[in-house]
Structure formats: C-alpha cells, structure tokens
Amino acid sequence: MEYNKFRHRMNDRITNSGHLGLKRFWALDGRAYEPGELDEKTLEFCGLTTSMVLKCDDCVTYHLIRLIQLGATDNELYESLNVSLIVGGSITIPHIRRAFETIDSCRELQKTDPELTALL
C-alpha cells in the first residue's frame, strides 16, 4: 500500500524536522496506544471509532491495518464501524465505504502475507 510508504516517509521527515512540539506530539500519540488498563486491540478500536467520526481517512486506514494485524475479525470491525455510523451519522458513510475497501485489501494481502508485514 502506498499509504504506508508515504506515512513512514513523512513521519520521518516531521520527527527529524527538529521542531520540539511536533516531536513531543508524535511521541504522545504513540504512547496513547500502549497497553495499560485497556489492551492494545481495545485501544485501536477506540482509535478507529474516533477517527471515523472525525472523518480522518488516513487515521481510519492506519487503525484498520493495526486491528487486522492484532487479529480483529471482520465482524468486530463492522461492529465498530456501526458504532461510528450511529455516533457520526450519515456523513460517515463515504468513510465506511473506504474502510470496507481497506479491509478487503488487507484480507487479500493476508493470503500471501498473513502478518501484513508489507504494511509495517
């Protein structure tokens, strides 16, 4: 997926920019998904639902990939997307379409790359 190459390249560019505020936020964002009272999969589901309601396609793609890597089933993903639809309303429908496309792409890739290592 081109998305992941772009994400890695630009994350490196931003974190190497020397701007302290940007580096701090990137570190904070990464730490928010470290397991604590909630496990990593639950945290990623929170991220997915929040990203869907905020209509951030890049974020939705990232969380879908992570959830699939963590073993989420399609039905678990659909249930989370349903919550997003209820909370976010019909404005989330185009994003749900793209989410289904991402899920389908990941499942297809898993046939040859079960761990989705190409997306890391």
Short mmCIF file of C-alpha atoms in Angstrom, two decimals:
data_model
loop_
_atom_site.label_atom_id
_atom_site.label_comp_id
_atom_site.label_asym_id
_atom_site.label_seq_id
_atom_site.Cartn_x
_atom_site.Cartn_y
_atom_site.Cartn_z
CA MET A 1 0.00 0.00 0.00
CA GLU A 2 1.32 3.39 -0.98
CA TYR A 3 -0.34 4.82 2.12
CA ASN A 4 2.14 3.16 4.47
CA LYS A 5 5.22 4.18 2.49
CA PHE A 6 4.00 7.77 2.46
CA ARG A 7 3.15 7.63 6.17
CA HIS A 8 6.60 6.35 7.14
CA ARG A 9 8.43 8.79 4.87
CA MET A 10 6.52 11.81 6.13
CA ASN A 11 6.62 10.73 9.79
CA ASP A 12 10.41 10.52 9.49
CA ARG A 13 10.51 13.91 7.81
CA ILE A 14 8.37 15.52 10.52
CA THR A 15 10.12 13.93 13.50
CA ASN A 16 13.51 14.84 12.03
CA SER A 17 12.47 18.45 11.42
CA GLY A 18 13.95 19.44 14.76
CA HIS A 19 10.69 21.03 15.98
CA LEU A 20 10.27 20.05 19.63
CA GLY A 21 6.47 20.46 19.71
CA LEU A 22 5.98 18.15 16.73
CA LYS A 23 8.33 15.53 18.17
CA ARG A 24 6.52 15.66 21.53
CA PHE A 25 3.10 15.21 19.94
CA TRP A 26 4.31 12.27 17.81
CA ALA A 27 5.69 10.63 20.97
CA LEU A 28 2.44 11.27 22.86
CA ASP A 29 0.36 9.83 20.02
CA GLY A 30 2.42 6.64 20.00
CA ARG A 31 2.20 6.19 23.75
CA ALA A 32 -1.58 6.59 23.80
CA TYR A 33 -1.92 3.16 22.18
CA GLU A 34 0.41 1.30 24.55
CA PRO A 35 -1.48 -1.26 26.65
CA GLY A 36 -2.40 -0.26 30.19
CA GLU A 37 -5.81 -0.89 31.72
CA LEU A 38 -7.04 -1.44 28.15
CA ASP A 39 -5.32 -3.89 25.84
CA GLU A 40 -3.84 -2.78 22.52
CA LYS A 41 -6.73 -4.10 20.44
CA THR A 42 -9.32 -2.21 22.51
CA LEU A 43 -7.27 0.99 22.24
CA GLU A 44 -7.07 0.58 18.47
CA PHE A 45 -10.86 0.11 18.31
CA CYS A 46 -11.21 3.38 20.23
CA GLY A 47 -8.87 5.00 17.71
CA LEU A 48 -10.82 3.56 14.77
CA THR A 49 -14.19 4.77 16.00
CA THR A 50 -12.86 8.21 16.90
CA SER A 51 -11.08 8.55 13.56
CA MET A 52 -14.20 7.52 11.68
CA VAL A 53 -16.37 10.09 13.47
CA LEU A 54 -13.72 12.76 12.82
CA LYS A 55 -13.61 11.65 9.16
CA CYS A 56 -9.85 11.11 9.01
CA ASP A 57 -9.33 8.55 6.24
CA ASP A 58 -5.58 8.20 6.88
CA CYS A 59 -6.28 7.53 10.55
CA VAL A 60 -9.04 5.03 9.74
CA THR A 61 -6.70 3.18 7.37
CA TYR A 62 -3.95 3.05 10.00
CA HIS A 63 -6.26 1.72 12.73
CA LEU A 64 -7.82 -0.86 10.41
CA ILE A 65 -4.38 -2.19 9.48
CA ARG A 66 -3.32 -2.35 13.13
CA LEU A 67 -6.55 -4.07 14.15
CA ILE A 68 -6.23 -6.67 11.42
CA GLN A 69 -2.61 -7.26 12.47
CA LEU A 70 -3.89 -7.71 16.04
CA GLY A 71 -6.37 -10.37 14.91
CA ALA A 72 -9.63 -8.42 14.68
CA THR A 73 -12.34 -10.26 12.78
CA ASP A 74 -14.38 -8.63 10.05
CA ASN A 75 -17.46 -8.76 12.28
CA GLU A 76 -15.60 -6.94 15.07
CA LEU A 77 -14.54 -4.28 12.58
CA TYR A 78 -18.08 -3.96 11.21
CA GLU A 79 -19.48 -3.57 14.72
CA SER A 80 -17.04 -0.77 15.44
CA LEU A 81 -17.91 0.91 12.14
CA ASN A 82 -21.58 0.62 13.06
CA VAL A 83 -20.93 2.48 16.33
CA SER A 84 -19.13 5.14 14.29
CA LEU A 85 -22.14 5.43 12.00
CA ILE A 86 -24.53 5.82 14.93
CA VAL A 87 -22.34 8.44 16.63
CA GLY A 88 -21.19 10.25 13.48
CA GLY A 89 -24.33 9.97 11.38
CA SER A 90 -24.72 9.52 7.66
CA ILE A 91 -21.77 11.84 6.94
CA THR A 92 -19.53 8.86 7.82
CA ILE A 93 -20.96 6.66 5.04
CA PRO A 94 -18.29 7.59 2.43
CA HIS A 95 -15.61 6.82 5.02
CA ILE A 96 -17.23 3.48 5.82
CA ARG A 97 -17.10 2.64 2.11
CA ARG A 98 -13.36 3.35 2.07
CA ALA A 99 -12.95 1.38 5.31
CA PHE A 100 -14.58 -1.68 3.71
CA GLU A 101 -12.24 -1.29 0.73
CA THR A 102 -9.25 -1.20 3.11
CA ILE A 103 -10.49 -4.28 4.97
CA ASP A 104 -10.92 -6.14 1.68
CA SER A 105 -7.42 -5.10 0.53
CA CYS A 106 -5.86 -6.22 3.80
CA ARG A 107 -7.66 -9.56 3.71
CA GLU A 108 -6.47 -10.12 0.14
CA LEU A 109 -2.89 -9.25 1.12
CA GLN A 110 -3.10 -11.65 4.08
CA LYS A 111 -3.40 -14.55 1.63
CA THR A 112 0.29 -14.07 0.77
CA ASP A 113 1.42 -12.01 3.78
CA PRO A 114 -0.50 -13.23 6.87
CA GLU A 115 1.14 -10.73 9.24
CA LEU A 116 0.76 -7.84 6.77
CA THR A 117 4.50 -7.22 7.08
CA ALA A 118 4.41 -5.30 3.78
CA LEU A 119 2.39 -2.67 5.62
CA LEU A 120 4.77 -2.22 8.55
#
